[in-house]
PDB file of C-alpha atoms and ligand atoms in Angstrom:
ATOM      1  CA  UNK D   1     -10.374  27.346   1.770  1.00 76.00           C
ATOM      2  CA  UNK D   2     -12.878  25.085   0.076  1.00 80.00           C
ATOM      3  CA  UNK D   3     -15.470  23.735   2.688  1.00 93.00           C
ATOM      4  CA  UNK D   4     -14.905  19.472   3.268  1.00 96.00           C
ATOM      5  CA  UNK D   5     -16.443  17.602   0.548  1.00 95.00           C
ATOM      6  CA  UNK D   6     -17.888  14.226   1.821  1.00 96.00           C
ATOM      7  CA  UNK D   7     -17.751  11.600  -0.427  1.00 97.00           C
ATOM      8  CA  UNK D   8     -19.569   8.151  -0.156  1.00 98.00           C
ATOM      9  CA  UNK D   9     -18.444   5.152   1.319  1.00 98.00           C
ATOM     10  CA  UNK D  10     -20.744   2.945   0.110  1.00 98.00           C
ATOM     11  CA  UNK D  11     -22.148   1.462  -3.226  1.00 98.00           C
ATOM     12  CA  UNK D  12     -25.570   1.094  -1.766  1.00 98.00           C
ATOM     13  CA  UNK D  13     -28.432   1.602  -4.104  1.00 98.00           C
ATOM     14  CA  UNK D  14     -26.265   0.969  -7.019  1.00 99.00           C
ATOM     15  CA  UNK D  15     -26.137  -1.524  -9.621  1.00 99.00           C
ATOM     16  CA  UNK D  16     -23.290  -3.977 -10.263  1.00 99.00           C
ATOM     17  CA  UNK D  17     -22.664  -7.012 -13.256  1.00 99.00           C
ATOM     18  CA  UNK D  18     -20.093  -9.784 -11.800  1.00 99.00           C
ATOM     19  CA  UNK D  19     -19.103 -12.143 -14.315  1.00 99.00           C
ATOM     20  CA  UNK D  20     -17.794 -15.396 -13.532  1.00 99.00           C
ATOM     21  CA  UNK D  21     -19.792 -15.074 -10.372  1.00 99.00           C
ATOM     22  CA  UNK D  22     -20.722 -18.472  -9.100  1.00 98.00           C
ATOM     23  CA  UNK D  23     -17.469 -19.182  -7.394  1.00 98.00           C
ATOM     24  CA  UNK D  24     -14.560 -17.723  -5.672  1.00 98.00           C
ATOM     25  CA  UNK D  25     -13.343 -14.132  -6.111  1.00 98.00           C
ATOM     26  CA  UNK D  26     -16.657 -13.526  -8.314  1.00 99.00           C
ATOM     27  CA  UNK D  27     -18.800 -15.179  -5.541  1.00 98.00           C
ATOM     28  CA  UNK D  28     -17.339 -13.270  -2.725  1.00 99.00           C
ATOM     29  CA  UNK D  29     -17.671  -9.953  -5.355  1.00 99.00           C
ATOM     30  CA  UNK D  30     -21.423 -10.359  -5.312  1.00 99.00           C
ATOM     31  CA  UNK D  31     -21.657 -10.622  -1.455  1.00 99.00           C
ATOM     32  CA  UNK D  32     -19.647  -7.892  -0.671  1.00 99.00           C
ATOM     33  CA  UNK D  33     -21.529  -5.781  -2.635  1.00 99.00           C
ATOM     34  CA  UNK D  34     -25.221  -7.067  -1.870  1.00 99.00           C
ATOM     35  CA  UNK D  35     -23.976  -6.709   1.745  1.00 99.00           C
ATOM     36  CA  UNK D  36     -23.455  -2.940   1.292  1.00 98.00           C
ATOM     37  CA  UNK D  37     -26.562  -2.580  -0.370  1.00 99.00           C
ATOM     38  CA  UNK D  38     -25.789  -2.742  -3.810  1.00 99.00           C
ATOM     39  CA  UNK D  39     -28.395  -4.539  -6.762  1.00 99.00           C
ATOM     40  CA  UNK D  40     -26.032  -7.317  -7.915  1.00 99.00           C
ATOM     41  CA  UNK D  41     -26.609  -9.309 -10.943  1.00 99.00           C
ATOM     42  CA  UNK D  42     -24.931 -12.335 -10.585  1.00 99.00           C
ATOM     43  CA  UNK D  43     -23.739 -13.844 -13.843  1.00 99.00           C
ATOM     44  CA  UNK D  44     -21.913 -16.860 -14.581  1.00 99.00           C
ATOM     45  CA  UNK D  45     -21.484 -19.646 -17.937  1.00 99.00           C
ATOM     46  CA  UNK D  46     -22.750 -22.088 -15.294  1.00 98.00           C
ATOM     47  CA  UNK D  47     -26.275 -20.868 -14.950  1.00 98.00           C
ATOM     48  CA  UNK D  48     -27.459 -23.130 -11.816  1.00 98.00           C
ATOM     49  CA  UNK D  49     -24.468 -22.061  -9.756  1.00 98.00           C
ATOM     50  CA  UNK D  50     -25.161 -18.216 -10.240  1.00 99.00           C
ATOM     51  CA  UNK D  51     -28.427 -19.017  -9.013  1.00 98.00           C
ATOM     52  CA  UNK D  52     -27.287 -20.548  -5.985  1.00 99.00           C
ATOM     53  CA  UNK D  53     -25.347 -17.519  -5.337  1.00 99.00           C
ATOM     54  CA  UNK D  54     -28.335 -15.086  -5.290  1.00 99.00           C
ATOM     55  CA  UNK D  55     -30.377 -17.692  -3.508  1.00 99.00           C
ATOM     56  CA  UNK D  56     -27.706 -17.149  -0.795  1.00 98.00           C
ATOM     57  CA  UNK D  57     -27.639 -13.152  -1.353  1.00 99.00           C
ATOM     58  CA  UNK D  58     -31.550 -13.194  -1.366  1.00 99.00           C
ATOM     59  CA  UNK D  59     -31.818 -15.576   1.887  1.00 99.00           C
ATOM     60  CA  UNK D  60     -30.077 -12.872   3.836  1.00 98.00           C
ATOM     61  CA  UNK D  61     -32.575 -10.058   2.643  1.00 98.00           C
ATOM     62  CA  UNK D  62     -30.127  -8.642   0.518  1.00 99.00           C
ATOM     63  CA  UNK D  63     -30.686  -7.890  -3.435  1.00 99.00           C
ATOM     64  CA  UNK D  64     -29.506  -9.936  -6.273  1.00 99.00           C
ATOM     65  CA  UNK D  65     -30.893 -11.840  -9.785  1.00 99.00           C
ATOM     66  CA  UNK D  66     -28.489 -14.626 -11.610  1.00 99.00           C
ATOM     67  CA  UNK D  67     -28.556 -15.103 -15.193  1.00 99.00           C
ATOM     68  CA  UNK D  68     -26.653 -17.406 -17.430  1.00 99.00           C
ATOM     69  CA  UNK D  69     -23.681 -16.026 -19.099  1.00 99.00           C
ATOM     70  CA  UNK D  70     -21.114 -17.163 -21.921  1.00 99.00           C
ATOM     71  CA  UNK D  71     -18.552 -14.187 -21.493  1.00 98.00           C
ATOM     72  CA  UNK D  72     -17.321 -15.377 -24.598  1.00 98.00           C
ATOM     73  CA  UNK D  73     -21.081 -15.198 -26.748  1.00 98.00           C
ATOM     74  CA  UNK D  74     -21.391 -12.025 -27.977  1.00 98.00           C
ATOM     75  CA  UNK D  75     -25.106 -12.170 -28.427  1.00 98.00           C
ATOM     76  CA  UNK D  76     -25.419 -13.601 -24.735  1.00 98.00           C
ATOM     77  CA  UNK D  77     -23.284 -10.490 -23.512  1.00 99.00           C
ATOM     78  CA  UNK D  78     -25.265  -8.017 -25.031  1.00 98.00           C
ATOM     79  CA  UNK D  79     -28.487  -9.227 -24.164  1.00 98.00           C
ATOM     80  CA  UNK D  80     -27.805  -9.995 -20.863  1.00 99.00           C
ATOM     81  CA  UNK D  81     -25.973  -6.825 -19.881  1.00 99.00           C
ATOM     82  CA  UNK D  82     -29.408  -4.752 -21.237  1.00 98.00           C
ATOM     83  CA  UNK D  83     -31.521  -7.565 -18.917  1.00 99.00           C
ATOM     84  CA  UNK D  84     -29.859  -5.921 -16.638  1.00 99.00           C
ATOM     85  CA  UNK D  85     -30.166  -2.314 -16.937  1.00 99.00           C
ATOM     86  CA  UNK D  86     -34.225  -3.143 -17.675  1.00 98.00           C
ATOM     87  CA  UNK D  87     -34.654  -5.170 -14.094  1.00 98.00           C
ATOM     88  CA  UNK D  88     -32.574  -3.039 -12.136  1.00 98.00           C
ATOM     89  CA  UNK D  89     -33.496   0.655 -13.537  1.00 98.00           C
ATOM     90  CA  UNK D  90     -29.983   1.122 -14.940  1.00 98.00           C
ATOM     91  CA  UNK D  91     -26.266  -0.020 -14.313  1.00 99.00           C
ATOM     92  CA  UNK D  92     -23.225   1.464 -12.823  1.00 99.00           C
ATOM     93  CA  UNK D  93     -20.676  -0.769 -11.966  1.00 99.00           C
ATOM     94  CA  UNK D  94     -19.340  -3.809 -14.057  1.00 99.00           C
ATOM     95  CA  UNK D  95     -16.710  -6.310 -12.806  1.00 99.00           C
ATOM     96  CA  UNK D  96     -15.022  -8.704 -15.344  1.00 99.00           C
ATOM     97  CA  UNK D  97     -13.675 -11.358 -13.488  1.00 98.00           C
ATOM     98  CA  UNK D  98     -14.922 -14.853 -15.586  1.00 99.00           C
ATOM     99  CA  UNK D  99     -11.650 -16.408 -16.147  1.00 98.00           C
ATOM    100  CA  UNK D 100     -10.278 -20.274 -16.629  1.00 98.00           C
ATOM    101  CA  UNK D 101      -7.137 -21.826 -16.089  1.00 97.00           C
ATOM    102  CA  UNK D 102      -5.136 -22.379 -19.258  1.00 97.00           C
ATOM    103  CA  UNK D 103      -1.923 -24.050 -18.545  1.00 97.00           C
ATOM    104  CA  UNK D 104       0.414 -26.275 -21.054  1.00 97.00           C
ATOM    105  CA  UNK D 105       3.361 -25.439 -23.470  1.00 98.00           C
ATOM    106  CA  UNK D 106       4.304 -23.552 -25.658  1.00 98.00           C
ATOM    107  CA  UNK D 107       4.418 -26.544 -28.065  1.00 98.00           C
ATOM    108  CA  UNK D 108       1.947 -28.989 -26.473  1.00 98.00           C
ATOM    109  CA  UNK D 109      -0.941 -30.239 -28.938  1.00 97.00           C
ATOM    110  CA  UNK D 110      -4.020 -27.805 -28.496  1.00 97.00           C
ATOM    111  CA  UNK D 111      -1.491 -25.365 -28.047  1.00 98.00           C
ATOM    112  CA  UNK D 112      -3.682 -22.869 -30.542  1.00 98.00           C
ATOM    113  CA  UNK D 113      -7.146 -24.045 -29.292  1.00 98.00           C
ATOM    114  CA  UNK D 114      -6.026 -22.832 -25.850  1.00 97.00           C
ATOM    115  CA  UNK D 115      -4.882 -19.607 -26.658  1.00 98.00           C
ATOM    116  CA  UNK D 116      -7.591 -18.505 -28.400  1.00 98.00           C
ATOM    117  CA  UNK D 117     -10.060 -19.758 -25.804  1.00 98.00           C
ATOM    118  CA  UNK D 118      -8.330 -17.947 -23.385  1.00 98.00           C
ATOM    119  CA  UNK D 119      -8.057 -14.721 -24.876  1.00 98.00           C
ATOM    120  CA  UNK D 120     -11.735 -15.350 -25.927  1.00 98.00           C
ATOM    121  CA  UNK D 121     -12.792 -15.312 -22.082  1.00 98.00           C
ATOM    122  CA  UNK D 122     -10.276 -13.357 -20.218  1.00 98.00           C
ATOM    123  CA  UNK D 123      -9.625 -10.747 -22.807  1.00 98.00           C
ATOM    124  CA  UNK D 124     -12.052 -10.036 -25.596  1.00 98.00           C
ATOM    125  CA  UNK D 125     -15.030 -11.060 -23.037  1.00 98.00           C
ATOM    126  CA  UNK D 126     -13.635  -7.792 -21.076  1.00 98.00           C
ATOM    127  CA  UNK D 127     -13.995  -5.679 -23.778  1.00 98.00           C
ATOM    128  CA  UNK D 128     -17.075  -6.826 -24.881  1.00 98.00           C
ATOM    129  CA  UNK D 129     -18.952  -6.472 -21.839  1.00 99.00           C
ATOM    130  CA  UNK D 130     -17.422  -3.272 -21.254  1.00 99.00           C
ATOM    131  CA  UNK D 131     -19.075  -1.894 -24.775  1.00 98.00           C
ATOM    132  CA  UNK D 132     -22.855  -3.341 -23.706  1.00 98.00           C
ATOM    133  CA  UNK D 133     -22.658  -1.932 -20.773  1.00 99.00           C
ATOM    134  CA  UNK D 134     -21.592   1.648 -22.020  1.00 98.00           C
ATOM    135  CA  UNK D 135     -24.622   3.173 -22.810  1.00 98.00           C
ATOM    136  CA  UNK D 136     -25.934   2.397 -19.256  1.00 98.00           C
ATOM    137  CA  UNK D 137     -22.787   3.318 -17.363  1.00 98.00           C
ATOM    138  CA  UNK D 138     -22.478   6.723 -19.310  1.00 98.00           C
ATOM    139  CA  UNK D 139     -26.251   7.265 -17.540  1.00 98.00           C
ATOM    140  CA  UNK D 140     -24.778   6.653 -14.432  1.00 98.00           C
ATOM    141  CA  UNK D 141     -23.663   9.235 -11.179  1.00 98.00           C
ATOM    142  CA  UNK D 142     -20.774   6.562 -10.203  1.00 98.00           C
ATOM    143  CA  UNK D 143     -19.764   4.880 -13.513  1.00 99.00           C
ATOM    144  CA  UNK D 144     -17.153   1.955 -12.689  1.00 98.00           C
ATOM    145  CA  UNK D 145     -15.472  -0.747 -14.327  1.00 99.00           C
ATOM    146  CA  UNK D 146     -12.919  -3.286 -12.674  1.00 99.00           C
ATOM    147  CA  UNK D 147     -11.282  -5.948 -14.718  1.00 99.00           C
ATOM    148  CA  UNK D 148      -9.476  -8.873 -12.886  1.00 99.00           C
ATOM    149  CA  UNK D 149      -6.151  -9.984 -14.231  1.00 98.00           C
ATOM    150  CA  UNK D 150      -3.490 -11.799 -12.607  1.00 98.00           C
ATOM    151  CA  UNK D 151       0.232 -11.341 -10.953  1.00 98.00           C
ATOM    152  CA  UNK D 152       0.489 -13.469 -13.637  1.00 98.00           C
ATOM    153  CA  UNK D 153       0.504 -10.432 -16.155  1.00 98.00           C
ATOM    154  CA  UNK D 154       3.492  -8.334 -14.364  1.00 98.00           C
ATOM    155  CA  UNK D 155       5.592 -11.607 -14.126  1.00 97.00           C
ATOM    156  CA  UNK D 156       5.313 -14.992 -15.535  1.00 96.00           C
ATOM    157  CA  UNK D 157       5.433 -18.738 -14.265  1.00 96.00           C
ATOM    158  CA  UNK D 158       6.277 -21.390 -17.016  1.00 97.00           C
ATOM    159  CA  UNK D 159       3.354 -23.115 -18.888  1.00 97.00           C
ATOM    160  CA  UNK D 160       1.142 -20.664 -18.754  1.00 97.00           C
ATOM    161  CA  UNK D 161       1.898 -18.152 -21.356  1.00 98.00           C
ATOM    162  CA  UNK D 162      -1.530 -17.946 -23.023  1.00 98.00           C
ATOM    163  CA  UNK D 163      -2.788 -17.055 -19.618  1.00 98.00           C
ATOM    164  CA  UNK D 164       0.086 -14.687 -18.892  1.00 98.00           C
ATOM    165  CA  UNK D 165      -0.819 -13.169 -22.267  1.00 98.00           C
ATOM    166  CA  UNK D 166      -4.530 -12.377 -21.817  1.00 98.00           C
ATOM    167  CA  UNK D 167      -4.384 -11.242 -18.480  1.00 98.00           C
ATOM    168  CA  UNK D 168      -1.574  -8.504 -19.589  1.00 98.00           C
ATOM    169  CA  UNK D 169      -4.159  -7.965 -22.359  1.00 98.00           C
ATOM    170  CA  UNK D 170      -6.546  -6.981 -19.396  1.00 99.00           C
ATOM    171  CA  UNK D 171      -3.849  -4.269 -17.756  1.00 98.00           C
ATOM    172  CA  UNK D 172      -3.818  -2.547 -21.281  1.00 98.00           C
ATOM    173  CA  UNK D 173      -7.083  -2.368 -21.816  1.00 99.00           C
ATOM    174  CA  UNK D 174      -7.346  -1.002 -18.228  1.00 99.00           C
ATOM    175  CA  UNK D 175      -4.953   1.445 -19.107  1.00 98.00           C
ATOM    176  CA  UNK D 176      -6.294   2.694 -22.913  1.00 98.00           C
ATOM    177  CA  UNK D 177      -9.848   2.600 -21.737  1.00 99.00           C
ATOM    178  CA  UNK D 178      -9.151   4.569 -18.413  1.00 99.00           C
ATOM    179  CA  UNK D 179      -7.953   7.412 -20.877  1.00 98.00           C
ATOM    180  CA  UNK D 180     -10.218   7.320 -23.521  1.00 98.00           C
ATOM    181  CA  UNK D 181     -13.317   6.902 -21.082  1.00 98.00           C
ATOM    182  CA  UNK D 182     -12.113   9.480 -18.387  1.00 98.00           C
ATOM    183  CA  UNK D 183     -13.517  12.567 -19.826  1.00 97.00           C
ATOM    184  CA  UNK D 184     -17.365  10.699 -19.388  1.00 97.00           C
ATOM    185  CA  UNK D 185     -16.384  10.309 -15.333  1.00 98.00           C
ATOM    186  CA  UNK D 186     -15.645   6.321 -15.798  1.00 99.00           C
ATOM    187  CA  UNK D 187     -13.322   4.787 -14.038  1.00 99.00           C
ATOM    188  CA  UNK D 188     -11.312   1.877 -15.237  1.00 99.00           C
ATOM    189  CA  UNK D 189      -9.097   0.226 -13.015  1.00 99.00           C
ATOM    190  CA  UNK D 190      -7.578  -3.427 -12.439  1.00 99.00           C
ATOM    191  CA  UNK D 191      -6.493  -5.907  -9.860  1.00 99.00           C
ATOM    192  CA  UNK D 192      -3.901  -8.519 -10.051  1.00 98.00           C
ATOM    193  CA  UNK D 193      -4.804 -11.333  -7.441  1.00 98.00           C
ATOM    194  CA  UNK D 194      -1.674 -13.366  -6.344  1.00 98.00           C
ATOM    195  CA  UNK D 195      -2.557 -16.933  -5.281  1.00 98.00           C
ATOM    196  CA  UNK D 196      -5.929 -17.172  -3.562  1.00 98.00           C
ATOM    197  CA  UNK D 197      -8.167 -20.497  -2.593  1.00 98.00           C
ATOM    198  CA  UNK D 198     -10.697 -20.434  -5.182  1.00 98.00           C
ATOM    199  CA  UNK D 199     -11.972 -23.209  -7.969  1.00 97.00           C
ATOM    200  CA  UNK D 200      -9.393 -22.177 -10.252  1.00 97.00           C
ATOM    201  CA  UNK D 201      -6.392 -23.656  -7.417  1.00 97.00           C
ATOM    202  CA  UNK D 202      -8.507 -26.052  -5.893  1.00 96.00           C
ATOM    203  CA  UNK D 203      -6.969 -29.182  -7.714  1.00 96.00           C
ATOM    204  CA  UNK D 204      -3.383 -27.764  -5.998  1.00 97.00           C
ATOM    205  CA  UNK D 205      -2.977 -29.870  -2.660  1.00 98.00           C
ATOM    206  CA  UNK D 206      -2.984 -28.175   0.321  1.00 97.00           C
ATOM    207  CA  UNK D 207       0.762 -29.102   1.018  1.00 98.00           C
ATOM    208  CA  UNK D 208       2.097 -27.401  -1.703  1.00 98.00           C
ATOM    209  CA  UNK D 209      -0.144 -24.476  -1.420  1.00 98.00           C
ATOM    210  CA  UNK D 210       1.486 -23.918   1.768  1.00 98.00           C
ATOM    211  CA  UNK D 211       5.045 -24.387   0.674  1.00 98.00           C
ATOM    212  CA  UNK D 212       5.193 -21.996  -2.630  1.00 98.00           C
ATOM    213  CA  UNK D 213       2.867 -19.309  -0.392  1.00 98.00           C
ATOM    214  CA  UNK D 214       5.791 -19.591   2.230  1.00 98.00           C
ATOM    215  CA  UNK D 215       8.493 -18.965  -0.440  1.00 98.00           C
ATOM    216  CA  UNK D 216       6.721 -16.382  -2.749  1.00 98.00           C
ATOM    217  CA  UNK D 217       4.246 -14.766  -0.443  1.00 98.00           C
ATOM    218  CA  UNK D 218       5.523 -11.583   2.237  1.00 98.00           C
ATOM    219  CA  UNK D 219       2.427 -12.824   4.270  1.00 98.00           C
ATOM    220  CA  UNK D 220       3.550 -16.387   3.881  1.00 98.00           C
ATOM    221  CA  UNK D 221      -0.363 -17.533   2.655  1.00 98.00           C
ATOM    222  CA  UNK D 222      -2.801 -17.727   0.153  1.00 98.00           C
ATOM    223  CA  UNK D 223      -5.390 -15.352   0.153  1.00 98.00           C
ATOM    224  CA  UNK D 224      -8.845 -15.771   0.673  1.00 98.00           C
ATOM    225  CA  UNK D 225     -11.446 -14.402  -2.410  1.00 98.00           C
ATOM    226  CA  UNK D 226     -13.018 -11.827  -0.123  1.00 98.00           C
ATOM    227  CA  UNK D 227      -9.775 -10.534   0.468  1.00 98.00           C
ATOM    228  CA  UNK D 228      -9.816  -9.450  -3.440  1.00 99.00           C
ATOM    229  CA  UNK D 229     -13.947  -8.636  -3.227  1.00 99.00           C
ATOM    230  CA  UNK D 230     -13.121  -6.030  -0.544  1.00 99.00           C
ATOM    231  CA  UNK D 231     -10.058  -4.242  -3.121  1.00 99.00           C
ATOM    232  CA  UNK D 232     -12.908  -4.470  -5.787  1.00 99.00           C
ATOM    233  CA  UNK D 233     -15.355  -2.575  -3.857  1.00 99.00           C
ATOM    234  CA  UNK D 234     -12.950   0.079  -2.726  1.00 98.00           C
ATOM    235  CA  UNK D 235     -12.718   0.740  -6.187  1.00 99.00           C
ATOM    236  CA  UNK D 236     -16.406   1.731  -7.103  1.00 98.00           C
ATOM    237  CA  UNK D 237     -17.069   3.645  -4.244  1.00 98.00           C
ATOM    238  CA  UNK D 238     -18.206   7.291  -5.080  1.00 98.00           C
ATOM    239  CA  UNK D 239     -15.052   7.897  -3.286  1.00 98.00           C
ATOM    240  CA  UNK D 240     -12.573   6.461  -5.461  1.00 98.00           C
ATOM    241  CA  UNK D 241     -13.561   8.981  -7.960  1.00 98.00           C
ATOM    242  CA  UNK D 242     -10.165  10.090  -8.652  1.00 98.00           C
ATOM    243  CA  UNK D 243      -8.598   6.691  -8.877  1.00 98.00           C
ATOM    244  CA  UNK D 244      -8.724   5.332 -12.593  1.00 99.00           C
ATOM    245  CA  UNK D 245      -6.311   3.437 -14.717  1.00 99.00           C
ATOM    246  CA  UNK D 246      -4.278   1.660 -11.665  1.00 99.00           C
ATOM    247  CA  UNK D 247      -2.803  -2.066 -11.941  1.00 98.00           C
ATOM    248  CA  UNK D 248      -3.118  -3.018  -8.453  1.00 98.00           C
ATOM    249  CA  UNK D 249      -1.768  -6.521  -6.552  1.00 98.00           C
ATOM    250  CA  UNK D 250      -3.402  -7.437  -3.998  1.00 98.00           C
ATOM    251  CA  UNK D 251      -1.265 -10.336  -3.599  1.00 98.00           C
ATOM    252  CA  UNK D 252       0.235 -10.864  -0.065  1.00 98.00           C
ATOM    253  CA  UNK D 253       3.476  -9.128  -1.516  1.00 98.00           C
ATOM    254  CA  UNK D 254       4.416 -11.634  -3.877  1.00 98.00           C
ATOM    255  CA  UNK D 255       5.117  -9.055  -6.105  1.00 98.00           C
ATOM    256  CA  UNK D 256       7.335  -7.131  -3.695  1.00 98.00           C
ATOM    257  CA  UNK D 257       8.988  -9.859  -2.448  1.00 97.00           C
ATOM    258  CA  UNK D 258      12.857 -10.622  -4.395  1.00 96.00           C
ATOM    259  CA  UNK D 259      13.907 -12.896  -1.516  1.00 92.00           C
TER     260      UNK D 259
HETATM  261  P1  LIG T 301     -13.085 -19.887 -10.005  1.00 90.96           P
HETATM  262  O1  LIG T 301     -12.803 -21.038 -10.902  1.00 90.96           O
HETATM  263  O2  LIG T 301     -13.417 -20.146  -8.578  1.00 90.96           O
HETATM  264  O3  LIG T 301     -14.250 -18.991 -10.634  1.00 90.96           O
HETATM  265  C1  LIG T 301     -14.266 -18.647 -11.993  1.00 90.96           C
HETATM  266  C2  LIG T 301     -15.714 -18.543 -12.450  1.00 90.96           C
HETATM  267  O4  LIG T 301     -15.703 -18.134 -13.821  1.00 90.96           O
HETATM  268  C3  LIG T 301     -16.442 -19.903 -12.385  1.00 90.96           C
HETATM  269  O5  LIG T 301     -17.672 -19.765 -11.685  1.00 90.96           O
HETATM  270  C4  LIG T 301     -16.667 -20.254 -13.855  1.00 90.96           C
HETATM  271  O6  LIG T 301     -17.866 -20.983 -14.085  1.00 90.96           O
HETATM  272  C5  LIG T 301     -16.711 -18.878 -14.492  1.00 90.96           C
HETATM  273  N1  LIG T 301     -16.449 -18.926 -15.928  1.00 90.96           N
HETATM  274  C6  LIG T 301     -15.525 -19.665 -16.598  1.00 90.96           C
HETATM  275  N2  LIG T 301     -15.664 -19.484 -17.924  1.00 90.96           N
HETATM  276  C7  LIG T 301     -16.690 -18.599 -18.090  1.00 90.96           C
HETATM  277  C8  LIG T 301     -17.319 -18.034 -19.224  1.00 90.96           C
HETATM  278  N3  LIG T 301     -16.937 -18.352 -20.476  1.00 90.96           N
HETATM  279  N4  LIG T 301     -18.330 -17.158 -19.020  1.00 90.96           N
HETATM  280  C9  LIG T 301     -18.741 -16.849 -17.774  1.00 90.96           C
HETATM  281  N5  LIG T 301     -18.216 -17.379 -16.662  1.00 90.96           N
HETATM  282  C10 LIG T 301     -17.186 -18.251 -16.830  1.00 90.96           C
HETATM  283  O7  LIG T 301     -11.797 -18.969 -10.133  1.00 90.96           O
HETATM  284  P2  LIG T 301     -11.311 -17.630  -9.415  1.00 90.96           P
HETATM  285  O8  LIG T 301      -9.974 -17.905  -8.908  1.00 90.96           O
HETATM  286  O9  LIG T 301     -12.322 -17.064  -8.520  1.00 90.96           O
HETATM  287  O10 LIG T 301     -11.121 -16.702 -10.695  1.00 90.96           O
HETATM  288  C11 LIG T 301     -11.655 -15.386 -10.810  1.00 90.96           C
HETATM  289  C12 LIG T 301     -10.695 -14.549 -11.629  1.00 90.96           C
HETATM  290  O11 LIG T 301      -9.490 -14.367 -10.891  1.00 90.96           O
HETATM  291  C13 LIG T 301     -10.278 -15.181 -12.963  1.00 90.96           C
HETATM  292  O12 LIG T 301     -10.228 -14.189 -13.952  1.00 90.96           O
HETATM  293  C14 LIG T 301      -8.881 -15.710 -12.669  1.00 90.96           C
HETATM  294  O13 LIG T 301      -8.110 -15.793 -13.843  1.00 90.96           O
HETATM  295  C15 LIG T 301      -8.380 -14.669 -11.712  1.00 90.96           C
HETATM  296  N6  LIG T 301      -7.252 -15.042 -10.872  1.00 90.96           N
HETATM  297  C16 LIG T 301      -7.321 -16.103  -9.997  1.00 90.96           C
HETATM  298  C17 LIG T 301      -6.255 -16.380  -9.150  1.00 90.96           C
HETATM  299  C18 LIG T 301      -6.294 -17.467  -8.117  1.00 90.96           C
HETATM  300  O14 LIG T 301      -5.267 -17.744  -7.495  1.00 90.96           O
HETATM  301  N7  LIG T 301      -7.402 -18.111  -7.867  1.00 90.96           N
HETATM  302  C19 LIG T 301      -5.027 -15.590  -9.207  1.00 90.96           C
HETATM  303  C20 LIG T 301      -5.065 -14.513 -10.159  1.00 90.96           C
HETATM  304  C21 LIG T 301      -6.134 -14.263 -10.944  1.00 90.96           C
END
């Protein structure tokens, strides 16, 4: 018999990119992970708020930089995600979360407009920051990528197809790249958060929240963003080093749920 191999439990010391990081699940990412120990480079289109986030990481003597960043620029993407690697000695661990909410239909005015902003952000941005930040991650001993999509992309509520589309976009990129990359030790995995009190549902009353949670939810709630944070950590430990390529809900059994 093979002696026990220990693996880590922690992404201390290492280096993680958030996107979309100066609010809900993106914000609670970059805690989670400072509060382990991790560098975190806090990154967001709305500069001033991903500063407030590392102001808050920072206050607590934990270790985090912001920078401004347009998912969707590709020069922004590539310069930032090499800022990076330079102020942090490297990078290991990127999570694509940026996303907006695109609802209307299917033949609503702005109905192309729409689409191809939200691929732009929630789709191509994913790929795009995935390829900067290649070269870095291929230099790394725990290499990890997480991409957030949605329950959204394993079943679909009306008006929001060019969401629905771009975030199933995300689950086959997860998939592809999780093969392709494999063989260099990356891991590529995603999550599919079910309804969760962030920005994006903010402008949904509280009332309502509570009734469609009731109906669709097994735990009868919303979620809370560090709820998703703590599945996105679990994923770049150095012990999840056999785990790549997995669509995962972490959705208070919405998806489970027929009745
Ligand atoms: P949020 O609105 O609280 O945060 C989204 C962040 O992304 C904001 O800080 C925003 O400034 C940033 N962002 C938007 N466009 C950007 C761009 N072009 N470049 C960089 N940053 C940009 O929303 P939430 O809920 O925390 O969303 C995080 C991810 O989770 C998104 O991908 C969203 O689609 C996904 N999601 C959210 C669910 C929910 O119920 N809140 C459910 C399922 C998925």
């Amino acid at each position: 018999m093979p002696d026990f191999k220990e693996l880590s439990r922690s992404v201390a010391g290492l280096t993680v990119l958030v996107t979309g990081a100066a609010s809900g699940m993106g914000r609670a990412t970059a805690r989670v992970f400072a509060a382990d120990g991790a560098n975190v480079a806090v990154t967001d289109v709305a500069g001033e708020g991903a500063q407030a986030v590392a102001a808050e990481i920072t206050a607590k003597g934990q270790i985090a930089k912001a920078w401004a960043l347009d998912v969707a620029s590709p020069d922004e993407v590539r310069a930032v995600v090499d800022d990076v690697a330079a102020q942090f000695g490297g990078l290991d661990i990127v999570v694509n979360n940026a996303g907006i909410s695109v609802r209307l239909a299917i033949d609503d005015d702005g109905y192309d407009e729409a689409w191809a902003k939200g691929l732009a952000v929630m789709l191509t941005a994913h790929q795009r920051v995935i390829r900067a930040a290649l070269p870095h991650l291929r230099k790394s001993k725990c290499p990890r990528i997480v991409n957030i999509a949605s329950t959204e992309a394993l079943g679909a509520t009306a008006l929001h197809s060019a969401y629905s589309v771009a975030k199933a976009g995300v689950t086959g990129l997860t998939r592809s790249l999780a093969v392709e990359l494999g063989r260099d030790g990356i891991t590529v995995n995603c999550i599919c958060p079910g309804p969760i009190t962030t920005g994006m549902t903010d402008r949904i009353s509280a009332e309502h929240k509570a009734v469609y949670a009731r109906r669709r939810t097994a735990l009868g709630r919303y979620g809370d963003p560090e709820e998703v944070a703590h599945m996105t950590l679990s994923l770049c430990l150095p012990a999840a080093s056999f785990l790549t390529g997995a669509v995962i809900p972490v959705d208070g059994g919405l998806m489970a749920r027929n009745a």
